[in-house]
mmCIF file of C-alpha atoms (C1' of nucleotides) in Angstrom:
data_model
loop_
_atom_site.group_PDB
_atom_site.id
_atom_site.type_symbol
_atom_site.label_atom_id
_atom_site.label_comp_id
_atom_site.label_asym_id
_atom_site.label_seq_id
_atom_site.Cartn_x
_atom_site.Cartn_y
_atom_site.Cartn_z
ATOM 1 C CA MET N 1 98.520 92.039 102.309
ATOM 2 C CA ALA N 2 99.162 88.387 102.035
ATOM 3 C CA LEU N 3 102.772 88.692 102.967
ATOM 4 C CA PRO N 4 103.721 86.435 105.811
ATOM 5 C CA LYS N 5 105.314 88.186 108.678
ATOM 6 C CA VAL N 6 108.967 87.382 108.413
ATOM 7 C CA GLY N 7 110.920 88.009 111.501
ATOM 8 C CA SER N 8 114.112 88.773 109.743
ATOM 9 C CA ILE N 9 114.808 91.231 106.994
ATOM 10 C CA GLY N 10 117.298 88.851 105.481
ATOM 11 C CA GLU N 11 114.783 86.100 105.018
ATOM 12 C CA TYR N 12 112.436 88.496 103.357
ATOM 13 C CA ILE N 13 115.099 89.638 100.939
ATOM 14 C CA ARG N 14 116.011 86.101 100.125
ATOM 15 C CA GLU N 15 112.400 85.205 99.526
ATOM 16 C CA GLN N 16 111.928 88.129 97.221
ATOM 17 C CA ARG N 17 115.103 87.343 95.385
ATOM 18 C CA GLN N 18 114.177 83.721 94.868
ATOM 19 C CA GLN N 19 110.713 84.673 93.782
ATOM 20 C CA ALA N 20 112.316 86.900 91.192
ATOM 21 C CA LYS N 21 114.423 83.923 90.168
ATOM 22 C CA ILE N 22 117.690 85.763 90.229
ATOM 23 C CA SER N 23 120.913 84.666 91.792
ATOM 24 C CA LEU N 24 122.521 86.234 94.778
ATOM 25 C CA ARG N 25 125.242 87.703 92.655
ATOM 26 C CA GLN N 26 122.819 89.084 90.158
ATOM 27 C CA LEU N 27 120.910 90.893 92.841
ATOM 28 C CA ALA N 28 124.138 92.069 94.386
ATOM 29 C CA ALA N 29 125.205 93.508 91.071
ATOM 30 C CA ALA N 30 121.831 95.091 90.460
ATOM 31 C CA ALA N 31 121.831 96.572 93.911
ATOM 32 C CA GLY N 32 125.415 97.714 93.713
ATOM 33 C CA VAL N 33 126.597 95.777 96.736
ATOM 34 C CA SER N 34 129.088 92.975 96.982
ATOM 35 C CA ASN N 35 127.909 89.407 96.757
ATOM 36 C CA PRO N 36 129.416 88.279 100.033
ATOM 37 C CA TYR N 37 127.814 91.122 101.853
ATOM 38 C CA LEU N 38 124.422 90.326 100.403
ATOM 39 C CA SER N 39 124.910 86.743 101.461
ATOM 40 C CA GLN N 40 125.558 87.849 104.997
ATOM 41 C CA ILE N 41 122.578 90.115 104.967
ATOM 42 C CA GLU N 42 120.277 87.384 103.799
ATOM 43 C CA ARG N 43 121.468 85.086 106.537
ATOM 44 C CA GLY N 44 121.088 87.699 109.196
ATOM 45 C CA LEU N 45 124.762 88.067 109.950
ATOM 46 C CA ARG N 46 124.800 91.718 109.054
ATOM 47 C CA LYS N 47 122.355 94.496 109.569
ATOM 48 C CA PRO N 48 122.350 96.540 106.371
ATOM 49 C CA SER N 49 122.124 100.277 106.566
ATOM 50 C CA ALA N 50 119.288 102.178 105.006
ATOM 51 C CA GLU N 51 121.370 103.058 102.001
ATOM 52 C CA ILE N 52 122.118 99.430 101.241
ATOM 53 C CA LEU N 53 118.542 98.541 101.967
ATOM 54 C CA ASN N 54 117.381 101.117 99.494
ATOM 55 C CA GLN N 55 119.705 99.765 96.843
ATOM 56 C CA ILE N 56 118.518 96.232 97.450
ATOM 57 C CA ALA N 57 114.937 97.391 97.176
ATOM 58 C CA LYS N 58 115.758 98.916 93.836
ATOM 59 C CA GLY N 59 117.459 95.756 92.686
ATOM 60 C CA LEU N 60 114.438 93.759 93.728
ATOM 61 C CA ARG N 61 112.086 96.280 92.159
ATOM 62 C CA ILE N 62 110.070 96.531 95.321
ATOM 63 C CA SER N 63 109.116 99.465 97.461
ATOM 64 C CA SER N 64 111.722 100.756 99.838
ATOM 65 C CA GLN N 65 109.044 101.290 102.415
ATOM 66 C CA VAL N 66 108.089 97.660 102.405
ATOM 67 C CA LEU N 67 111.653 96.691 103.047
ATOM 68 C CA TYR N 68 112.045 99.299 105.747
ATOM 69 C CA VAL N 69 108.952 98.081 107.498
ATOM 70 C CA GLN N 70 110.299 94.564 107.305
ATOM 71 C CA ALA N 71 113.511 95.782 108.832
ATOM 72 C CA GLY N 72 111.558 97.486 111.567
ATOM 73 C CA LEU N 73 112.894 100.867 110.596
ATOM 74 C CA ILE N 74 109.534 102.379 109.834
ATOM 75 C CA GLU N 75 106.412 102.342 111.895
ATOM 76 C CA ASP N 76 103.620 100.215 110.667
ATOM 77 C CA HIS N 77 102.682 102.673 107.979
ATOM 78 C CA GLU N 78 99.212 103.734 108.875
ATOM 79 C CA PRO N 79 98.444 106.020 105.920
ATOM 80 C CA PRO N 80 96.360 103.457 104.050
ATOM 81 C CA SER N 81 93.418 104.221 106.272
ATOM 82 C CA ASP N 82 94.080 107.699 107.467
ATOM 83 C CA VAL N 83 93.500 110.555 105.095
ATOM 84 C CA ILE N 84 94.266 113.161 107.722
ATOM 85 C CA THR N 85 97.650 111.674 108.436
ATOM 86 C CA ALA N 86 98.493 111.476 104.773
ATOM 87 C CA ILE N 87 97.565 115.104 104.271
ATOM 88 C CA ARG N 88 99.554 116.137 107.304
ATOM 89 C CA GLU N 89 102.637 114.387 106.069
ATOM 90 C CA ASP N 90 102.475 115.513 102.495
ATOM 91 C CA PRO N 91 105.463 117.733 101.804
ATOM 92 C CA HIS N 92 104.214 118.888 98.431
ATOM 93 C CA ILE N 93 101.481 121.222 99.547
ATOM 94 C CA THR N 94 101.523 124.327 101.612
ATOM 95 C CA GLU N 95 100.342 124.601 105.149
ATOM 96 C CA ARG N 96 97.326 126.484 103.942
ATOM 97 C CA GLN N 97 96.403 123.854 101.437
ATOM 98 C CA ARG N 98 96.828 121.251 104.087
ATOM 99 C CA GLN N 99 94.345 122.976 106.292
ATOM 100 C CA VAL N 100 91.827 123.399 103.497
ATOM 101 C CA LEU N 101 92.025 119.766 102.528
ATOM 102 C CA ILE N 102 91.573 118.639 106.091
ATOM 103 C CA ASP N 103 88.622 120.944 106.529
ATOM 104 C CA ILE N 104 86.932 119.700 103.415
ATOM 105 C CA TYR N 105 87.547 116.123 104.364
ATOM 106 C CA GLU N 106 86.114 116.644 107.805
ATOM 107 C CA SER N 107 83.097 118.427 106.435
ATOM 108 C CA PHE N 108 82.544 115.451 104.171
ATOM 109 C CA ARG N 109 82.730 113.137 107.100
ATOM 110 C CA LYS N 110 80.067 115.143 108.846
ATOM 111 C CA GLU N 111 77.909 115.618 105.808
ATOM 112 C CA GLY N 112 77.323 112.109 104.765
ATOM 113 C CA PRO N 113 78.249 109.080 106.795
ATOM 114 C CA ALA N 114 78.758 106.911 103.804
ATOM 115 C CA GLY N 115 78.100 103.874 105.873
ATOM 116 C CA ASP N 116 79.500 100.817 104.230
ATOM 117 C CA GLU N 117 80.609 101.894 100.874
ATOM 118 C CA GLN N 118 83.516 99.682 100.243
ATOM 119 C CA THR N 119 85.732 100.095 97.280
ATOM 120 C CA SER N 120 88.296 97.847 95.823
ATOM 121 C CA GLN N 121 91.396 98.425 97.852
ATOM 122 C CA ASN N 122 94.167 97.640 95.515
ATOM 123 C CA ALA N 123 97.749 97.920 96.465
ATOM 124 C CA HIS N 124 98.360 99.912 93.342
ATOM 125 C CA PRO N 125 95.357 102.026 92.623
ATOM 126 C CA ARG N 126 95.120 103.367 89.173
ATOM 127 C CA PRO N 127 96.432 106.864 88.798
ATOM 128 C CA ALA N 128 93.510 108.923 87.634
ATOM 129 C CA SER N 129 91.375 106.930 85.300
ATOM 130 C CA ALA N 130 87.872 106.496 86.551
ATOM 131 C CA PRO N 131 85.742 104.079 84.603
ATOM 132 C CA ASP N 132 82.724 106.332 84.813
ATOM 133 C CA ASP N 133 83.278 109.827 83.647
ATOM 134 C CA GLU N 134 82.331 111.968 86.534
ATOM 135 C CA GLN N 135 82.821 115.606 85.944
ATOM 136 C CA PRO N 136 85.994 116.509 87.765
ATOM 137 C CA LEU N 137 84.977 119.673 89.481
ATOM 138 C CA PRO N 138 83.227 122.796 88.312
ATOM 139 C CA PRO N 139 85.736 125.519 87.582
ATOM 140 C CA GLU N 140 83.855 127.857 89.839
ATOM 141 C CA LEU N 141 84.604 125.647 92.761
ATOM 142 C CA LEU N 142 88.254 125.412 91.960
ATOM 143 C CA ALA N 143 88.275 129.139 91.445
ATOM 144 C CA ALA N 144 86.859 129.553 94.900
ATOM 145 C CA LEU N 145 89.659 127.421 96.254
ATOM 146 C CA GLU N 146 92.409 129.204 94.450
ATOM 147 C CA PRO N 147 93.036 131.898 97.004
ATOM 148 C CA TYR N 148 93.710 129.126 99.470
ATOM 149 C CA ALA N 149 95.914 127.238 97.154
ATOM 150 C CA ALA N 150 98.561 129.900 97.265
ATOM 151 C CA GLY N 151 98.580 130.106 101.010
ATOM 152 C CA ASN N 152 98.485 133.636 102.306
ATOM 153 C CA GLY N 153 99.313 135.233 99.000
ATOM 154 C CA ASN N 154 102.993 135.747 98.427
ATOM 155 C CA GLY N 155 104.578 136.333 101.777
ATOM 156 C CA PRO N 156 106.887 133.637 103.072
ATOM 157 C CA VAL N 157 104.976 131.262 105.159
ATOM 158 C CA ASN N 158 105.926 132.137 108.636
ATOM 159 C CA GLN N 159 102.737 132.812 110.377
ATOM 160 C CA GLU N 160 102.976 129.439 111.929
ATOM 161 C CA THR N 161 104.990 130.162 114.981
ATOM 162 C CA LYS N 162 104.003 133.496 116.198
ATOM 163 C CA GLU N 163 104.897 132.730 119.719
ATOM 164 C CA GLY N 164 108.364 133.826 120.473
ATOM 165 C CA MET P 1 128.047 111.399 93.742
ATOM 166 C CA ALA P 2 126.764 108.639 95.835
ATOM 167 C CA LEU P 3 126.177 110.695 98.923
ATOM 168 C CA PRO P 4 126.257 114.372 98.270
ATOM 169 C CA LYS P 5 123.298 115.100 100.475
ATOM 170 C CA VAL P 6 124.720 113.950 103.723
ATOM 171 C CA GLY P 7 124.859 117.538 104.754
ATOM 172 C CA SER P 8 121.344 118.335 103.714
ATOM 173 C CA ILE P 9 119.788 115.805 106.009
ATOM 174 C CA GLY P 10 121.645 117.314 108.915
ATOM 175 C CA GLU P 11 120.535 120.772 107.985
ATOM 176 C CA TYR P 12 116.998 119.584 107.713
ATOM 177 C CA ILE P 13 117.121 118.000 111.128
ATOM 178 C CA ARG P 14 118.586 121.114 112.605
ATOM 179 C CA GLU P 15 115.903 123.244 110.993
ATOM 180 C CA GLN P 16 113.180 121.045 112.336
ATOM 181 C CA ARG P 17 114.732 121.001 115.764
ATOM 182 C CA GLN P 18 115.059 124.756 115.907
ATOM 183 C CA GLN P 19 111.544 125.214 114.646
ATOM 184 C CA ALA P 20 110.407 123.016 117.479
ATOM 185 C CA LYS P 21 112.432 125.208 119.789
ATOM 186 C CA ILE P 22 114.211 122.416 121.528
ATOM 187 C CA SER P 23 117.898 122.132 122.268
ATOM 188 C CA LEU P 24 120.253 119.680 120.725
ATOM 189 C CA ARG P 25 120.481 117.729 123.934
ATOM 190 C CA GLN P 26 116.764 117.642 124.373
ATOM 191 C CA LEU P 27 116.263 116.168 120.964
ATOM 192 C CA ALA P 28 119.103 113.764 121.546
ATOM 193 C CA ALA P 29 117.448 112.579 124.719
ATOM 194 C CA ALA P 30 114.050 112.337 123.071
ATOM 195 C CA ALA P 31 115.527 110.411 120.188
ATOM 196 C CA GLY P 32 117.615 108.192 122.397
ATOM 197 C CA VAL P 33 120.933 109.135 120.837
ATOM 198 C CA SER P 34 123.904 110.855 122.345
ATOM 199 C CA ASN P 35 124.223 114.611 122.118
ATOM 200 C CA PRO P 36 127.616 114.629 120.466
ATOM 201 C CA TYR P 37 126.465 112.269 117.820
ATOM 202 C CA LEU P 38 123.424 114.346 117.058
ATOM 203 C CA SER P 39 125.667 117.363 116.788
ATOM 204 C CA GLN P 40 127.802 115.596 114.253
ATOM 205 C CA ILE P 41 124.781 114.473 112.331
ATOM 206 C CA GLU P 42 123.392 117.962 112.118
ATOM 207 C CA ARG P 43 126.715 119.289 110.919
ATOM 208 C CA GLY P 44 126.956 116.633 108.259
ATOM 209 C CA LEU P 45 129.977 114.919 109.753
ATOM 210 C CA ARG P 46 128.193 111.655 110.188
ATOM 211 C CA LYS P 47 125.715 109.734 108.143
ATOM 212 C CA PRO P 48 123.153 108.342 110.536
ATOM 213 C CA SER P 49 121.790 104.895 109.976
ATOM 214 C CA ALA P 50 118.127 104.354 109.327
ATOM 215 C CA GLU P 51 117.604 103.241 112.871
ATOM 216 C CA ILE P 52 118.977 106.470 114.262
ATOM 217 C CA LEU P 53 117.079 108.400 111.632
ATOM 218 C CA ASN P 54 113.882 106.771 112.708
ATOM 219 C CA GLN P 55 114.527 107.649 116.330
ATOM 220 C CA ILE P 56 115.258 111.238 115.427
ATOM 221 C CA ALA P 57 112.063 111.389 113.426
ATOM 222 C CA LYS P 58 110.190 110.208 116.460
ATOM 223 C CA GLY P 59 111.888 112.763 118.635
ATOM 224 C CA LEU P 60 110.964 115.459 116.163
ATOM 225 C CA ARG P 61 107.434 114.138 115.837
ATOM 226 C CA ILE P 62 107.689 114.022 112.088
ATOM 227 C CA SER P 63 107.166 111.229 109.665
ATOM 228 C CA SER P 64 110.038 108.852 109.159
ATOM 229 C CA GLN P 65 109.370 108.876 105.465
ATOM 230 C CA VAL P 66 109.839 112.599 105.207
ATOM 231 C CA LEU P 67 113.204 112.295 106.876
ATOM 232 C CA TYR P 68 114.188 109.374 104.721
ATOM 233 C CA VAL P 69 113.336 111.267 101.602
ATOM 234 C CA GLN P 70 115.420 114.156 102.822
ATOM 235 C CA ALA P 71 118.268 111.786 103.460
ATOM 236 C CA GLY P 72 117.861 110.427 99.950
ATOM 237 C CA LEU P 73 117.144 106.981 101.283
ATOM 238 C CA ILE P 74 113.711 106.810 99.744
ATOM 239 C CA GLU P 75 112.907 107.717 96.225
ATOM 240 C CA ASP P 76 110.289 110.351 96.144
ATOM 241 C CA HIS P 77 108.689 109.002 93.038
ATOM 242 C CA GLU P 78 107.602 105.806 94.653
ATOM 243 C CA PRO P 79 104.290 106.928 96.022
ATOM 244 C CA PRO P 80 102.618 109.296 93.587
ATOM 245 C CA SER P 81 100.982 110.655 96.654
ATOM 246 C CA ASP P 82 100.114 109.066 99.907
ATOM 247 C CA VAL P 83 97.225 111.472 100.063
ATOM 248 C CA ILE P 84 95.701 110.081 96.890
ATOM 249 C CA THR P 85 96.110 106.553 98.129
ATOM 250 C CA ALA P 86 94.621 107.364 101.484
ATOM 251 C CA ILE P 87 91.655 109.097 99.884
ATOM 252 C CA ARG P 88 91.055 106.235 97.523
ATOM 253 C CA GLU P 89 91.104 103.716 100.305
ATOM 254 C CA ASP P 90 89.028 105.644 102.769
ATOM 255 C CA PRO P 91 85.777 103.775 103.339
ATOM 256 C CA HIS P 92 84.105 106.629 105.174
ATOM 257 C CA ILE P 93 83.422 108.881 102.249
ATOM 258 C CA THR P 94 81.397 108.446 99.135
ATOM 259 C CA GLU P 95 82.760 107.982 95.689
ATOM 260 C CA ARG P 96 81.704 111.477 94.864
ATOM 261 C CA GLN P 97 83.495 112.957 97.830
ATOM 262 C CA ARG P 98 86.528 110.964 96.952
ATOM 263 C CA GLN P 99 86.632 112.445 93.521
ATOM 264 C CA VAL P 100 86.179 115.964 94.835
ATOM 265 C CA LEU P 101 88.950 115.587 97.346
ATOM 266 C CA ILE P 102 91.312 114.186 94.787
ATOM 267 C CA ASP P 103 90.485 116.939 92.365
ATOM 268 C CA ILE P 104 91.097 119.603 94.937
ATOM 269 C CA TYR P 105 94.321 118.006 95.988
ATOM 270 C CA GLU P 106 95.557 117.755 92.446
ATOM 271 C CA SER P 107 94.578 121.315 91.743
ATOM 272 C CA PHE P 108 96.611 122.310 94.762
ATOM 273 C CA ARG P 109 99.558 120.406 93.456
ATOM 274 C CA LYS P 110 99.287 122.286 90.215
ATOM 275 C CA GLU P 111 98.489 125.619 91.731
ATOM 276 C CA GLY P 112 101.244 126.043 94.195
ATOM 277 C CA PRO P 113 104.370 124.169 93.262
ATOM 278 C CA ALA P 114 106.221 127.306 94.228
ATOM 279 C CA GLY P 115 108.352 125.174 96.462
ATOM 280 C CA ASP P 116 108.986 127.952 98.892
ATOM 281 C CA GLU P 117 107.504 126.204 101.817
ATOM 282 C CA GLN P 118 108.746 122.716 101.468
ATOM 283 C CA THR P 119 111.286 122.805 104.223
ATOM 284 C CA SER P 120 109.003 124.175 106.855
ATOM 285 C CA GLN P 121 107.168 120.977 107.013
ATOM 286 C CA ASN P 122 105.605 121.750 110.304
ATOM 287 C CA ALA P 123 107.329 119.361 112.577
ATOM 288 C CA HIS P 124 105.251 120.133 115.586
ATOM 289 C CA PRO P 125 101.796 121.005 114.413
ATOM 290 C CA ARG P 126 101.268 122.889 117.584
ATOM 291 C CA PRO P 127 103.165 122.071 120.731
ATOM 292 C CA ALA P 128 101.202 124.167 123.138
ATOM 293 C CA SER P 129 100.814 127.556 121.598
ATOM 294 C CA ALA P 130 97.750 129.600 120.878
ATOM 295 C CA PRO P 131 96.002 129.080 117.581
ATOM 296 C CA ASP P 132 96.862 131.630 115.016
ATOM 297 C CA ASP P 133 94.697 133.329 112.472
ATOM 298 C CA GLU P 134 93.826 130.426 110.294
ATOM 299 C CA GLN P 135 90.146 130.476 109.615
ATOM 300 C CA PRO P 136 88.861 126.975 108.938
ATOM 301 C CA LEU P 137 86.979 127.558 105.718
ATOM 302 C CA PRO P 138 84.389 130.043 104.644
ATOM 303 C CA PRO P 139 80.899 128.586 104.889
ATOM 304 C CA GLU P 140 80.192 129.583 101.340
ATOM 305 C CA LEU P 141 82.907 127.290 100.186
ATOM 306 C CA LEU P 142 81.617 124.409 102.206
ATOM 307 C CA ALA P 143 78.154 125.203 100.933
ATOM 308 C CA ALA P 144 79.431 125.000 97.427
ATOM 309 C CA LEU P 145 80.840 121.604 98.215
ATOM 310 C CA GLU P 146 77.695 120.278 99.774
ATOM 311 C CA PRO P 147 76.039 119.004 96.621
ATOM 312 C CA TYR P 148 79.120 116.915 96.080
ATOM 313 C CA ALA P 149 79.252 115.720 99.606
ATOM 314 C CA ALA P 150 76.021 113.800 99.253
ATOM 315 C CA GLY P 151 76.570 112.587 95.747
ATOM 316 C CA ASN P 152 76.029 108.884 96.036
ATOM 317 C CA GLY P 153 76.589 107.248 92.717
ATOM 318 C CA ASN P 154 76.457 103.843 94.324
ATOM 319 C CA GLY P 155 74.706 104.068 97.628
ATOM 320 C CA PRO P 156 72.933 100.767 98.176
ATOM 321 C CA VAL P 157 70.421 102.116 100.646
ATOM 322 C CA ASN P 158 69.620 105.493 99.312
ATOM 323 C CA GLN P 159 67.354 107.418 97.079
ATOM 324 C CA GLU P 160 67.678 106.420 93.511
ATOM 325 C CA THR P 161 70.149 107.899 91.177
ATOM 326 C CA LYS P 162 69.575 111.547 91.324
ATOM 327 C CA GLU P 163 71.998 112.929 88.940
ATOM 328 C CA GLY P 164 73.265 116.152 90.297
ATOM 329 C "C1'" DG K 1 135.750 137.857 141.766
ATOM 330 C "C1'" DC K 2 133.368 132.723 142.007
ATOM 331 C "C1'" DC K 3 130.075 128.817 141.253
ATOM 332 C "C1'" DC K 4 126.346 126.500 138.758
ATOM 333 C "C1'" DG K 5 123.557 125.079 134.831
ATOM 334 C "C1'" DT K 6 122.944 125.081 129.994
ATOM 335 C "C1'" DT K 7 124.429 125.464 125.220
ATOM 336 C "C1'" DG K 8 127.081 123.058 121.415
ATOM 337 C "C1'" DC K 9 131.522 121.019 119.965
ATOM 338 C "C1'" DT K 10 135.892 117.882 120.062
ATOM 339 C "C1'" DT K 11 138.312 113.803 121.309
ATOM 340 C "C1'" DG K 12 139.506 108.738 122.029
ATOM 341 C "C1'" DC K 13 137.565 104.189 121.758
ATOM 342 C "C1'" DA K 14 134.517 99.685 121.032
ATOM 343 C "C1'" DG K 15 131.615 97.656 117.789
ATOM 344 C "C1'" DT K 16 129.923 97.353 113.318
ATOM 345 C "C1'" DT K 17 129.419 97.788 108.329
ATOM 346 C "C1'" DG K 18 130.822 96.686 103.797
ATOM 347 C "C1'" DC K 19 134.202 94.919 100.560
ATOM 348 C "C1'" DA K 20 138.183 92.370 97.967
ATOM 349 C "C1'" DA K 21 139.994 88.079 97.819
ATOM 350 C "C1'" DA K 22 139.689 83.386 98.229
ATOM 351 C "C1'" DC K 23 137.076 79.000 99.161
ATOM 352 C "C1'" DG K 24 134.309 74.501 98.368
ATOM 353 C "C1'" DA K 25 130.247 72.622 95.931
ATOM 354 C "C1'" DA K 26 127.529 71.811 91.825
ATOM 355 C "C1'" DC K 27 126.972 71.726 86.948
ATOM 356 C "C1'" DT K 28 128.707 71.480 81.822
ATOM 357 C "C1'" DG K 29 131.424 69.305 78.388
ATOM 358 C "C1'" DG K 30 135.974 67.502 76.423
ATOM 359 C "C1'" DC O 1 139.929 62.580 84.844
ATOM 360 C "C1'" DC O 2 140.594 67.864 84.158
ATOM 361 C "C1'" DA O 3 139.182 72.736 82.662
ATOM 362 C "C1'" DG O 4 135.604 76.304 82.872
ATOM 363 C "C1'" DT O 5 131.619 78.543 84.779
ATOM 364 C "C1'" DT O 6 128.301 79.742 88.324
ATOM 365 C "C1'" DC O 7 126.515 79.197 92.863
ATOM 366 C "C1'" DG O 8 126.639 80.688 97.905
ATOM 367 C "C1'" DT O 9 129.907 81.134 101.572
ATOM 368 C "C1'" DT O 10 134.060 82.329 104.584
ATOM 369 C "C1'" DT O 11 137.967 85.203 105.788
ATOM 370 C "C1'" DG O 12 140.809 89.418 106.856
ATOM 371 C "C1'" DC O 13 140.830 94.232 106.810
ATOM 372 C "C1'" DA O 14 139.780 99.460 106.005
ATOM 373 C "C1'" DA O 15 136.280 102.566 107.089
ATOM 374 C "C1'" DC O 16 132.612 103.904 109.499
ATOM 375 C "C1'" DT O 17 129.005 104.478 113.215
ATOM 376 C "C1'" DG O 18 127.768 105.715 117.732
ATOM 377 C "C1'" DC O 19 128.969 106.759 122.474
ATOM 378 C "C1'" DA O 20 131.350 108.157 127.063
ATOM 379 C "C1'" DA O 21 134.099 111.599 128.553
ATOM 380 C "C1'" DG O 22 135.737 116.062 128.367
ATOM 381 C "C1'" DC O 23 136.166 120.849 126.406
ATOM 382 C "C1'" DA O 24 135.170 126.103 125.786
ATOM 383 C "C1'" DA O 25 131.480 129.732 125.766
ATOM 384 C "C1'" DC O 26 127.241 132.078 127.346
ATOM 385 C "C1'" DG O 27 124.283 133.559 131.089
ATOM 386 C "C1'" DG O 28 122.346 134.004 136.091
ATOM 387 C "C1'" DG O 29 122.906 134.315 141.217
ATOM 388 C "C1'" DC O 30 125.980 135.328 145.478
#
DNA sequence: GCCCGTTGCTTGCAGTTGCAAACGAACTGG
DNA sequence: CCAGTTCGTTTGCAACTGCAAGCAACGGGC
């Protein structure tokens, strides 16, 4: 995270644009906004909305989140060091799966305090290619997890709020 | 179709608010916006800016990112999974545990993409209600995980490589 | 009947976003 | 010198956000 803290979102955009060696108009075209408006944004005369910000991020080929954080529209993004938070916020898994993952993680934390096992913390970790071929997981273990994977079976998940 | 989902974000907010069992005005106050404006947002008559969206997310106690994705302001494909990233960067667990967690998570993603629960993203994990019938995890399952919990692979101060 | 508090919705208005058009400066080349 | 292009900027205006104020409906207490 060697990015210098830029007070203004506009300066950051301009920096990124100049690093990419593209003109203001080129970025404006790529982002789908007008050149004058982008000029004003970069100089801090306008406060772009999230939609525009998202388009600019696309045009710059950078993460929207990074830009949002720069704009102060997103909290400091703590996930990088908080597995529990990431699991809690993941919209792709069911509530049941969430709970199972958290439980397993916590049991791991209790089992073995790994001490100082530091790994390379890259900004873009590789997807799923481990250099050493560890066996993924025994099928029996995954089979044991399956009933949890589907939540409570087939009923619509609604057991959450059982307090009228 | 630049903004066809203006309505969906409002619906989502309303769902989350009603799940949290708070009134429109209460959320408006918690989010620091006016009640009429929140009403218009929920009904899809207004497109809230990212700033307002962030405040509403805070008032709802949900992640800003989740709301932004719902609003279509963040591309969902950007982070393959914040959970994976968080697991990979967690220094408290061993490499072995990391792999197990990732495997389980990915198996969950494959198992239950049913997509029937996505919207009930559990805004308030538990305001102040009694815990329901979610058993943490059967001990047998944790027991099955134990051999993986201690798997070192690279522990500097540890017994030598005991292949499991 | 009446009053009071809460719910959500509608209305007018200031302030802002975002753009089309036009501008001056710098560079190319005839 | 003038014509052509590209650069970032400035200007005037339509459209929008976001709010203060006010509205009708539901329910409880006297």
